[in-house]
XYZ file of C-alpha atoms in Angstrom:
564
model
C 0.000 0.000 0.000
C 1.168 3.693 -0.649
C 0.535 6.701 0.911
C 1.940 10.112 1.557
C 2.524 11.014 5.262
C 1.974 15.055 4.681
C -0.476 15.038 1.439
C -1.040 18.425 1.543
C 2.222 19.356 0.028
C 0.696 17.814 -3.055
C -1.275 20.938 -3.774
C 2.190 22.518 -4.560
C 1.936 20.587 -8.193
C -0.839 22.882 -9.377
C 2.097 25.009 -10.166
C 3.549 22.425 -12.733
C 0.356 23.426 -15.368
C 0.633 26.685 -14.179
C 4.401 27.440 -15.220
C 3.698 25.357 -18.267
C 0.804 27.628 -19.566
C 3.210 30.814 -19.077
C 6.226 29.126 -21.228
C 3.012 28.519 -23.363
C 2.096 32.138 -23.813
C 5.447 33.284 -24.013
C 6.655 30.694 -26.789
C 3.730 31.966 -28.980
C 3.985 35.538 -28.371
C 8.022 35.085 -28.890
C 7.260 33.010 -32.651
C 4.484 35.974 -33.879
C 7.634 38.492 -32.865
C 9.660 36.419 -35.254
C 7.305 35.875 -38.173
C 6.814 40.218 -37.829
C 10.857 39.920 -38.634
C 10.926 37.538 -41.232
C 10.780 34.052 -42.736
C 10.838 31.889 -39.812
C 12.480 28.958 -41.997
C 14.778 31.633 -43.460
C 15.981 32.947 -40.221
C 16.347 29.355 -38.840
C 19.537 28.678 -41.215
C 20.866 32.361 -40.347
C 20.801 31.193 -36.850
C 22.529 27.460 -37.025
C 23.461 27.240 -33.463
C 20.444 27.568 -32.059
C 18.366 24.537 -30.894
C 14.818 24.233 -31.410
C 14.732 21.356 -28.829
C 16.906 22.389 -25.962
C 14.952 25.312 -24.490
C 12.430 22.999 -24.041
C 14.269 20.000 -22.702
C 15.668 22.206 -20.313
C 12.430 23.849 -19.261
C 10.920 20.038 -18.712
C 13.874 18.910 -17.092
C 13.183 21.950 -14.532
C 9.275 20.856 -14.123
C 10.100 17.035 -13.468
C 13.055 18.141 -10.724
C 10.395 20.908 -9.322
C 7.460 17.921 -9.173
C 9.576 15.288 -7.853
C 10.440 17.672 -4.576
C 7.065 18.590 -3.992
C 6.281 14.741 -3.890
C 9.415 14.269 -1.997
C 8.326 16.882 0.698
C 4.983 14.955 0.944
C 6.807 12.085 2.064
C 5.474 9.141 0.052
C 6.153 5.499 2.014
C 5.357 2.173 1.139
C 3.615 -0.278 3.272
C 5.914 -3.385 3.661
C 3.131 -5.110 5.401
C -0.498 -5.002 5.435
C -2.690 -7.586 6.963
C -5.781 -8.363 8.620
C -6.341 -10.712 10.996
C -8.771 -12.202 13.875
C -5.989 -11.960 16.720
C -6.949 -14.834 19.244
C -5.522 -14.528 23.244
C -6.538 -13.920 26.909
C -7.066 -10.898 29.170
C -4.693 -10.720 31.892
C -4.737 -8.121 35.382
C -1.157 -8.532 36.950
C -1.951 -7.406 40.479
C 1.305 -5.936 41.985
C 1.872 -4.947 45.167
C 3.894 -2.160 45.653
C 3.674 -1.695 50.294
C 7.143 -1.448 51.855
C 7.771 -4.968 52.218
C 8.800 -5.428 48.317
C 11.637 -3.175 48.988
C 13.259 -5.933 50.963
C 16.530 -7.300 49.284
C 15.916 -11.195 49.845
C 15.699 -11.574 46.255
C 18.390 -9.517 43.868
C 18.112 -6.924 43.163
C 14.769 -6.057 45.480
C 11.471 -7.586 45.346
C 9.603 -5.176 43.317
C 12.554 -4.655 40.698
C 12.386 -8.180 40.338
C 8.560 -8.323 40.067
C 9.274 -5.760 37.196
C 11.462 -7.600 35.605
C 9.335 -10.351 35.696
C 6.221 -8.916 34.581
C 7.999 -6.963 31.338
C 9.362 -10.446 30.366
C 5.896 -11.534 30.250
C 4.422 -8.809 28.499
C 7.289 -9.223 25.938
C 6.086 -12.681 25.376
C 2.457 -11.716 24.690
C 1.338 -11.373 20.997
C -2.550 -10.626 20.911
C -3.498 -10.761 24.489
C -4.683 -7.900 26.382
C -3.418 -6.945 29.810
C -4.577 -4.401 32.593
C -2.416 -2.905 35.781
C -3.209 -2.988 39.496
C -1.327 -1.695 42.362
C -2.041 -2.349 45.710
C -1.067 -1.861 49.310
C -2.646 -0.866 51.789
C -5.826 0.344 49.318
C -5.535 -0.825 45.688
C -6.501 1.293 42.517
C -6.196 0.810 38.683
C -2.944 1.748 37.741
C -3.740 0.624 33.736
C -6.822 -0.322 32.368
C -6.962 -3.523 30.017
C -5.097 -2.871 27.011
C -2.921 -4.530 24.048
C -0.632 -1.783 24.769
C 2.266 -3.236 25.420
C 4.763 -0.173 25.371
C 2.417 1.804 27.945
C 2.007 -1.140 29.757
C 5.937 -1.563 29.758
C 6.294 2.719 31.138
C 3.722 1.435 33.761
C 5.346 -1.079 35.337
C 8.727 1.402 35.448
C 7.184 4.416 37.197
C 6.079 2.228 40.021
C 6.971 2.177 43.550
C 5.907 2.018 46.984
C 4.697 6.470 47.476
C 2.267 6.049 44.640
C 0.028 4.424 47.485
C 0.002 6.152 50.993
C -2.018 3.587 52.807
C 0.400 1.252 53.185
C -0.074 -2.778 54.153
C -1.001 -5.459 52.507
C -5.026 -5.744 50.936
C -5.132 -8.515 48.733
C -8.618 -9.137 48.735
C -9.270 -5.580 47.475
C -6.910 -6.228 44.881
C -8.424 -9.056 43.739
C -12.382 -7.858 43.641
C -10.621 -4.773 41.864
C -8.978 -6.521 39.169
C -12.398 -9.070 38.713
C -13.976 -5.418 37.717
C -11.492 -4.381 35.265
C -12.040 -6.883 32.536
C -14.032 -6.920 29.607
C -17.439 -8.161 28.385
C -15.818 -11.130 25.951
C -16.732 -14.318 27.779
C -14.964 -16.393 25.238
C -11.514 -15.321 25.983
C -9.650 -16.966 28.983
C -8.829 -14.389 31.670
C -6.418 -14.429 34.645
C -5.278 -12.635 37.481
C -1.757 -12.834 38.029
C -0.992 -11.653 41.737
C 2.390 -10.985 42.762
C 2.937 -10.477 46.685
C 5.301 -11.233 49.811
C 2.206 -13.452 51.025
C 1.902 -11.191 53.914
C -1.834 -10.073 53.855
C -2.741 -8.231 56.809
C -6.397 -8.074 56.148
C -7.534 -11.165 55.385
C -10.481 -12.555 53.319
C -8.046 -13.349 50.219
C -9.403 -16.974 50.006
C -13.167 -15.511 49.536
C -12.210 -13.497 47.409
C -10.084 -16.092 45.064
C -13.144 -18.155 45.001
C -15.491 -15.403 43.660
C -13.267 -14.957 40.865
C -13.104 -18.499 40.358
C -16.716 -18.815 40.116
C -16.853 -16.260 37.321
C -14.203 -18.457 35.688
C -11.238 -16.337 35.976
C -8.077 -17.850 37.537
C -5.600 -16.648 39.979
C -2.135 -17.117 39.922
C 0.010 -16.178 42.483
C 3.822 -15.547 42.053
C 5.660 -15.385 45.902
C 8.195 -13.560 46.096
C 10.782 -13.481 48.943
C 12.387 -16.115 51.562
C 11.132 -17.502 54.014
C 14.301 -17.119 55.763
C 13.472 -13.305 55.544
C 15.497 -10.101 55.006
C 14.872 -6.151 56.409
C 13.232 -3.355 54.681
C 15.578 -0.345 53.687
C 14.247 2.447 53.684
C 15.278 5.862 51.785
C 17.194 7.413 54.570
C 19.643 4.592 54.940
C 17.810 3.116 57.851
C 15.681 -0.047 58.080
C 12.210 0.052 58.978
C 11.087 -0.346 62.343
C 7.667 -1.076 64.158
C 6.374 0.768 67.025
C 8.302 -0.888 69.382
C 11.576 0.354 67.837
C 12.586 -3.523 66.576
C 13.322 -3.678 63.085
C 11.135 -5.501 60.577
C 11.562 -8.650 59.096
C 9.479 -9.422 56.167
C 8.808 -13.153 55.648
C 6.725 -15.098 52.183
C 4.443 -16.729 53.603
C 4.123 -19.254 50.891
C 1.635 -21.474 52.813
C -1.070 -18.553 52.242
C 0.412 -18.028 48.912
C -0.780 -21.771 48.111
C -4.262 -21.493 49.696
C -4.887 -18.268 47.606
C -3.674 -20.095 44.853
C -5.862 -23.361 44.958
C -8.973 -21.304 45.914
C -8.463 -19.679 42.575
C -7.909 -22.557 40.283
C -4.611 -21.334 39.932
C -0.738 -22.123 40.122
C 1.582 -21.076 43.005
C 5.141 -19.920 41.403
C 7.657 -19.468 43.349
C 9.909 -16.037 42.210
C 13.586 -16.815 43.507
C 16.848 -15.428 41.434
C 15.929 -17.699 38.820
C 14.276 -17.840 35.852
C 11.871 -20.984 36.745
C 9.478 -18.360 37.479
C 9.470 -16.905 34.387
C 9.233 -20.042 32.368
C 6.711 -21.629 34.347
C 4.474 -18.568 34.303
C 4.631 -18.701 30.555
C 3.620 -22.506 30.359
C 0.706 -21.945 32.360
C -0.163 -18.252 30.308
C -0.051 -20.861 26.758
C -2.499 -23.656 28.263
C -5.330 -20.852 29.030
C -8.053 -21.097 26.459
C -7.700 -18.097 23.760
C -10.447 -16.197 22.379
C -10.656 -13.294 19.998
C -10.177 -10.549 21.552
C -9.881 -7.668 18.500
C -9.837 -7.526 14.661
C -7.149 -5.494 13.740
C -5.419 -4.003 10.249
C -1.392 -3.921 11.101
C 1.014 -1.647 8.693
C 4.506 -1.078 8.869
C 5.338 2.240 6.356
C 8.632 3.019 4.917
C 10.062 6.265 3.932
C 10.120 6.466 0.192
C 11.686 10.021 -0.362
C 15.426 9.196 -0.779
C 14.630 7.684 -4.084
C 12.661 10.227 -5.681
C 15.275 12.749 -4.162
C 18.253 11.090 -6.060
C 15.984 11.062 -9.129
C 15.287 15.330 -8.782
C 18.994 15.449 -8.397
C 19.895 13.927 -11.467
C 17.356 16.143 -13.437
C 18.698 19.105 -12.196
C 22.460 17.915 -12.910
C 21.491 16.861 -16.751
C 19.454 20.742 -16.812
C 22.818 22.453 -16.251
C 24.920 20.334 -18.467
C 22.463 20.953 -21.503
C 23.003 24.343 -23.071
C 20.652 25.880 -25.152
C 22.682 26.710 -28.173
C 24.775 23.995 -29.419
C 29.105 23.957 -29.858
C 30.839 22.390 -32.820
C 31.818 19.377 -30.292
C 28.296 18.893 -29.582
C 27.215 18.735 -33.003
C 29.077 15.471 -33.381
C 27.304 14.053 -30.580
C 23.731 14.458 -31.148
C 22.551 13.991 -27.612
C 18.737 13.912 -28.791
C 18.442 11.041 -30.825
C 16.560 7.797 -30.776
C 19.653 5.881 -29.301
C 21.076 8.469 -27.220
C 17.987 9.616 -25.256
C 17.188 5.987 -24.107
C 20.768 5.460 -23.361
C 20.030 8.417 -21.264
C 17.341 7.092 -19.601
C 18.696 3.854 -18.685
C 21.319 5.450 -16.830
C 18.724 7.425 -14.349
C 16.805 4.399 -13.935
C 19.862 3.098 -12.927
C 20.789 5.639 -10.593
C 17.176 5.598 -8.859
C 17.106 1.594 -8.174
C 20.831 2.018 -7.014
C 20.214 0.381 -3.549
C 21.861 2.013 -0.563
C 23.408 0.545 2.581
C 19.911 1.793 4.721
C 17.676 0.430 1.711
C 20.019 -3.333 2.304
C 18.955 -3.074 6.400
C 15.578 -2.666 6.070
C 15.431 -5.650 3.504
C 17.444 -7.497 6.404
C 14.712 -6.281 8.719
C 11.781 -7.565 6.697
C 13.617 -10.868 6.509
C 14.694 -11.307 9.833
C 10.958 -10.617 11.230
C 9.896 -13.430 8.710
C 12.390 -15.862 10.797
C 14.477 -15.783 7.075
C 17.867 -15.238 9.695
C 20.147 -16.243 6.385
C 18.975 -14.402 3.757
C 18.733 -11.412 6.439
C 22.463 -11.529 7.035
C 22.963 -11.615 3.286
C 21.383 -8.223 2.649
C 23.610 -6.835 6.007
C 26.413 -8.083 4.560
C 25.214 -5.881 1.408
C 24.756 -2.936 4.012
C 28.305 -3.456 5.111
C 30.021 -3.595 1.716
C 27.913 -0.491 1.031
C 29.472 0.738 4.257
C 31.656 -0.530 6.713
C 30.940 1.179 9.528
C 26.990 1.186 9.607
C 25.946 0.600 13.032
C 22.642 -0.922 12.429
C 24.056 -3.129 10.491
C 26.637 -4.408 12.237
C 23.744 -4.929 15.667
C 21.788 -6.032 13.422
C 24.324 -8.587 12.377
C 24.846 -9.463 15.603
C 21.319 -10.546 16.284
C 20.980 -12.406 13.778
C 24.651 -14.686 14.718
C 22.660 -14.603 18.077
C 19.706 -16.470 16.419
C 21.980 -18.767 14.860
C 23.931 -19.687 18.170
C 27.355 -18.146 16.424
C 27.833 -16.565 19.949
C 31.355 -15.639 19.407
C 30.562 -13.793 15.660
C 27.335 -12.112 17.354
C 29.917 -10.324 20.317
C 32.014 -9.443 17.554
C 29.803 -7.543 15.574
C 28.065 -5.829 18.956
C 31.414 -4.722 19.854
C 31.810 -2.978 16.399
C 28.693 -1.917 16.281
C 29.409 -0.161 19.967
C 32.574 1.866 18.708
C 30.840 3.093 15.785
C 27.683 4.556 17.234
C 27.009 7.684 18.065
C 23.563 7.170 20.010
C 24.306 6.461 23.575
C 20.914 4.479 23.810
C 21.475 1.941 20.996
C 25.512 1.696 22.184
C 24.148 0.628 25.848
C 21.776 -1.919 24.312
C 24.979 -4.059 21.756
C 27.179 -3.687 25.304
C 23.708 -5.394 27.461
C 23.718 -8.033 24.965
C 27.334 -8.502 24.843
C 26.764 -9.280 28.722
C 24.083 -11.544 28.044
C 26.130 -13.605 25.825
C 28.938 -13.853 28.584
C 26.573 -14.468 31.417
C 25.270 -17.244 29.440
C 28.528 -19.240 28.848
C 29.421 -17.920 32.946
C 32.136 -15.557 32.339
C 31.275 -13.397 34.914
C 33.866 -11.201 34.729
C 33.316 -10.331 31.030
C 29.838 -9.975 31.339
C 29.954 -7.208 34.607
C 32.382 -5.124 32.327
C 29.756 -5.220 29.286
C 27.010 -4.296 31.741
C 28.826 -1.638 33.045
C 29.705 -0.381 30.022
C 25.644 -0.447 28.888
C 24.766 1.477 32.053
C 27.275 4.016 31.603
C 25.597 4.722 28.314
C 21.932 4.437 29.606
C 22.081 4.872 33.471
C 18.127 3.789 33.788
C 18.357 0.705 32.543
C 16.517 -1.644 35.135
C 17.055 -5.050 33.314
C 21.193 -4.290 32.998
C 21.282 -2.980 36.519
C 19.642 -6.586 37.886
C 21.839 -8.585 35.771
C 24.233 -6.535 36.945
C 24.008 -7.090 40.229
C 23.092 -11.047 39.482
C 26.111 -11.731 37.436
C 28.202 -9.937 40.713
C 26.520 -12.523 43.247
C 27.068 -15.627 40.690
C 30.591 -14.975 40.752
C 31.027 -14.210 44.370
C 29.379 -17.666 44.701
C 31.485 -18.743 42.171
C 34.701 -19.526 43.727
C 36.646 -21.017 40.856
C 35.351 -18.964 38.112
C 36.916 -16.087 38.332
C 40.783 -16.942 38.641
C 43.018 -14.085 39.730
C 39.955 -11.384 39.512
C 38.266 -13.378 41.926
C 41.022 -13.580 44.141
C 41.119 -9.828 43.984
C 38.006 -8.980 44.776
C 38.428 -11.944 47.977
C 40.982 -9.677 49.120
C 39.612 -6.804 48.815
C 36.804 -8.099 50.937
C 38.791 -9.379 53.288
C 40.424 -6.067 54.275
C 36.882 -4.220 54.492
C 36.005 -6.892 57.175
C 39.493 -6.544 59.126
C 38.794 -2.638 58.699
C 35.171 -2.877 60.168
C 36.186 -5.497 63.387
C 39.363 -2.813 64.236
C 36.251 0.012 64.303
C 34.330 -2.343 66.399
C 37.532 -3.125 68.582
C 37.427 0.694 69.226
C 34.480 1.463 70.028
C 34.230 -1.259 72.574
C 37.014 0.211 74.158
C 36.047 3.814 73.864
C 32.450 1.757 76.296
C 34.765 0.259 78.541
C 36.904 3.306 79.307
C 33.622 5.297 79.887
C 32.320 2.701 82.141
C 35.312 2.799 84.345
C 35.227 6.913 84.775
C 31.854 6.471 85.409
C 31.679 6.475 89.723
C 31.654 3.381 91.804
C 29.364 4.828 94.642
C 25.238 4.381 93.543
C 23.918 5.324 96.388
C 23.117 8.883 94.687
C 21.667 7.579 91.609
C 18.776 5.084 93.577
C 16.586 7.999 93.501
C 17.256 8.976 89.646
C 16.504 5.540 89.277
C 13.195 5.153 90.831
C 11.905 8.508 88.559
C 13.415 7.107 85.770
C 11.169 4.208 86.362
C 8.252 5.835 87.288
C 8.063 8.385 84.045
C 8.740 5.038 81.735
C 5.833 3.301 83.681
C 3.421 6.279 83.106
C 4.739 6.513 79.282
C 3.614 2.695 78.704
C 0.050 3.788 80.298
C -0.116 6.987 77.737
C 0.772 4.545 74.712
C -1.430 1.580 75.631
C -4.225 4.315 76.587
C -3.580 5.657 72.503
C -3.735 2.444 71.351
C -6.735 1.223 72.521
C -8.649 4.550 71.264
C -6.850 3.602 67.889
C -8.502 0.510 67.574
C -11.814 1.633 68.665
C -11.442 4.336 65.668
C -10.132 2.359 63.024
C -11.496 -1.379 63.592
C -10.754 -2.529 59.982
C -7.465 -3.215 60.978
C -6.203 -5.289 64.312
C -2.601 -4.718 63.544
C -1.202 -0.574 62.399
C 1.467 -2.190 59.864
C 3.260 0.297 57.412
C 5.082 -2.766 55.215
C-alpha cells in the first residue's frame, strides 16, 4: 500500500500546469515576434546554433526536478506489510503490590525490581493478548486499564513504587475484587489474574475473594516472592524500617497462604527466587489458558520512500545544467537527442534511482529477519556493510541475527563494532547489554559485569542491565573457581573491608569500657534517679497503651497498624 505522510504538500503541483501555460504564452507571443521579422524557416539557417529542442528540454527537465520535490516533501512510504487478521488470546490483570515490604533485598536486586522484571518479560512474550495494571497496598486502585498496549504497559510497570500508594499494608482481597472489575465483556476469551505479593496479607479474606473470581471463571495465579528465611526493609534514609516498638522488621513469604490463595483460585503457586523458573513456568501456564478473539485489527509497517525520488530530482537538475541551449561544434558530433542516445540516457537514471543504498540493504534485512528468514537477512547486512563498513545498524543487526543462529562468538564481535561506531548512547548501551548476556550465558562473569557496566554508563536507567548486573556480581562471588586471579582480587579486597570494620568495632568497645570505668563506683546517689526514671517510663507505657486502645476503637478494619 502507498501513501503520503503530509499530502497536503501535493497541492504545490498545481504550479507544474501553471508554469507550463506561461512558457506557453510566451513561446507563442516570442514566434508571432519572429514571423513580424521575417521568414521563420529563413531565419532558422541564419541562426545554425540555435536549438529548437533544448529550451524545451531544459524547461521540462526543470518541471520534473520541481514535481519530484514537492512529492518528496509529501513524504510518500510504502507499506511493507499489510494484513488483517482475527488476533486470538486472553485478558490478563497482573496485580502488583507495591507496600514497603517489596523493597526488601531477599531476592536480587529487590522484590519489586524483580517483580518488574518479571512482569515486562511476560508482556514481551504476549502477541494478541490484552493486559490491565493494578497496584495495591494498603488500598488498591487501577494503575492501567486492560489494554494490548504493550509499550504503555511496559512505562507502567517502570514508574512504580511504593509512594504512589500512601495507605500502606497489605489488601489482597481488594486487589483481587478490583482486578475481577477491570475486565471486559468477551466471555470467550480466557482471563487471569496474576498476583504478585510477599504473602503477607494483613487483612484477610483473600481466600473468599479467590473463590469469587473463580466462580466467574477467571483464575488466579500467584507468584511469591521473597524467603522464608526473611530479610529487612531499607528504607530511603539509609535506615531499616522499624515497628512501634523500635525492633526492626523482618518481612517473611508466607508461601503457605500463597498456596491457599492459589488453589482457591484454580490457579498455580510460582515461586519467584533469582531464577528464571518463574518466568518459564508462568509462561507454560499463560499458553495452556483457552484463547479467544479478543480484537480484529489491520497492522502496517510504512517506509520512507523520499530518498529515491530525491536522487531522481537530483539527477534532473544535474542533466538541466549540463544541456546548453545553443549547441558547440563538439556537440554537433554528438547528437545527444536522438533515438539511441535519449534511451541510453534514460537507462542510466533508472539506474541511478534503483541504485540500492546501505539503509535500503537493512531494512530488507529487517523484513527478513521478522519473517524468521535469519540467512537471507544476514545476506542483505552483509550488502549494508560492503555499502558501508561502519553502519551501526548493520553491524547490531548482524549481531542478532549470529545470536539467532547460536554463532555466539561472531554475534559479540559484531556488537562490539557496532558499539565503537555509534554515536547514540541508547542503541551503544543496548549491543554492550547483549554482549553481557552472551557472557553471562557461557558464565564468564567477569566479562559480562564489564559489558554491563559499560551499557549502564551509556543508559544509566536501565533496570534489566542494573539486575543482571548485580546477578552476574553474586554468581561470581558464589562462584569460587570462576573467576581466577579477579576473583582472588576482589576476595581480598573483601577481606580487608572486614578486618577494617572489626578494628572500628575493637574501638568502640574500648572507647564503652573506658567510659564505664570513669563512670563512679558509689550508687547510692543515683537510687533515687533511678526510681523517677522508672516511674516516668511506667506512666509513658500507660499513655501509649491508653492511645492504642482509642486507635482501635477508631479504626477497627485493621487489628494490627502495619506500614510494610
Amino acid at each position: 500500500m502507498f501513501r503520503f505522510e503530509n499530502p497536503i504538500f501535493l497541492y504545490l503541483l498545481l504550479l507544474i500546469p501553471l508554469l507550463a501555460l506561461v512558457r506557453y504564452l510566451y513561446q507563442r507571443d516570442r514566434k508571432a515576434k519572429i514571423k513580424r521579422f521575417g521568414d521563420p524557416d529563413l531565419l532558422q539557417t541564419m541562426m545554425s546554433g540555435v536549438s529548437k529542442y533544448r529550451p524545451a528540454v531544459k524547461f521540462w527537465l526543470l518541471e520534473a526536478a520541481l514535481a519530484l520535490f514537492i512529492v518528496m516533501m509529501a513524504r510518500p512510504q510504502f507499506g511493507s506489510r499489510i494484513h488483517r487478521e482475527k488476533r486470538q488470546g486472553i485478558e490478563a490483570m497482573i496485580c502488583m503490590d507495591i507496600s514497603n515490604s517489596m523493597l526488601a533485598e531477599d531476592v536480587v536486586p529487590s522484590r519489586l525490581d524483580k517483580s518488574k522484571m518479571l512482569m515486562e518479560n511476560l508482556v514481551d512474550h504476549f502477541d494478541s493478548d490484552k493486559v490491565g495494571l493494578v497496584v495495591y497496598a494498603g488500598d488498591a486502585f487501577v494503575q492501567m486499564p486492560i489494554t494490548a498496549d504493550y509499550v504503555s504497559a511496559k512505562m507502567f510497570m517502570q514508574n512504580i513504587n511504593p509512594s504512589l500508594i500512601a495507605a500502606q499494608g497489605t489488601d489482597i482481597a481488594t486487589a483481587i475484587d478490583l482486578a475481577m472489575k477491570s475486565f471486559t465483556q468477551d466471555e470467550k476469551a480466557g482471563k487471569a489474574i496474576i498476583l504478585i505479593t510477599d504473602g503477607e496479607d494483613h487483612e484477610g479474606q483473600a481466600m473468599a475473594a479467590a473463590q469469587a473470581a473463580k466462580e466467574k471463571g477467571i483464575r488466579v495465579f500467584i507468584l511469591g516472592i521473597g524467603t522464608s528465611k526473611g530479610a529487612p526493609i531499607p528504607m530511603p534514609d539509609g535506615h531499616y524500617l522499624t515497628d512501634r516498638s523500635g525492633e526492626t522488621v523482618m518481612t517473611r513469604l508466607n508461601e503457605d497462604m500463597c498456596k491457599e490463595i492459589a488453589a482457591a483460585g484454580s490457579g498455580t503457586y510460582i515461586h519467584v527466587d533469582n531464577t528464571s523458573n518463574a518466568q518459564e513456568m508462568l509462561d507454560d501456564e499463560i499458553l495452556k489458558m483457552q484463547k479467544g478473539e479478543v480484537s480484529t485489527v489491520v497492522y502496517s509497517d510504512y517506509d520512507e520512500q523520499f530518498q529515491a525520488v530525491g536522487i531522481i530530482a537530483l539527477l534532473l537538475l544535474i542533466i538541466e545544467t549540463v544541456v546548453l541551449e545553443r549547441r558547440r561544434d563538439w556537440q554537433n558530433r554528438i547528437k545527444l537527442f536522438r533515438r539511441g542516445t535519449a534511451a541510453a540516457l534514460l537507462l542510466v537514471v533508472a539506474t541511478a534511482a534503483s541504485a540500492q543504498t546501505d539503509r535500503q540493504y537493512v531494512r530488507m534485512g529487517n523484513q527478513l529477519y521478522r519473517q524468521g528468514k535469519f540467512d537471507k537477512a544476514e545476506l542483505e547486512y552483509k550488502k549494508a556493510l560492503s555499502k558501508n563498513e561502519n553502519n551501526p545498524q548493520a553491524l547490531y543487526n548482524m549481531g542478532l541475527v549470529a545470536l539467532q543462529q547460536q554463532k555466539d562468538s561472531d554475534a559479540v564481535a559484531c556488537f562490539n563494532k557496532a558499539a565503537k561506531v555509534e554515536k547514540n548512547p541508547l542503541r551503544r548501551a543496548m549491543a554492550y547489554h547483549n554482549i553481557g548476556v552472551i557472557m553471562q550465558t557461557h558464565q564468564d562473569y567477569g566479562q559480562a559485569i564489564e559489558a554491563y557496566k559499560e551499557a549502564l554508563r551509556n543508559n544509566p536507567k536501565d533496570n534489566e542491565t542494573r539486575y543482571n548486573l548485580a546477578l552476574c556480581q553474586r554468581q561470581k562471588k558464589d562462584n569460587k573457581g570462576g573467576g581466577g586471579q579477579n576473583q582472588q582480587n576482589q576476595d581480598k579486597q573483601d577481606q580487608n573491608k572486614d578486618k577494617q570494620k572489626d578494628q572500628q568495632d575493637k574501638k568502640q568497645d574500648q572507647q564503652q569500657n573506658q567510659q564505664q570505668q570513669q563512670q563512679p563506683r558509689n550508687n547510692q546517689m543515683s537510687k533515687e534517679n533511678a526510681e523517677r526514671l522508672l516511674d516516668a517510663a511506667v506512666q509513658q507505657e500507660k499513655n501509649t497503651q491508653q492511645r492504642l486502645q482509642k486507635a482501635m476503637q477508631q479504626s477497627p478494619r485493621r487489628s494490627l497498624d502495619k506500614n510494610w
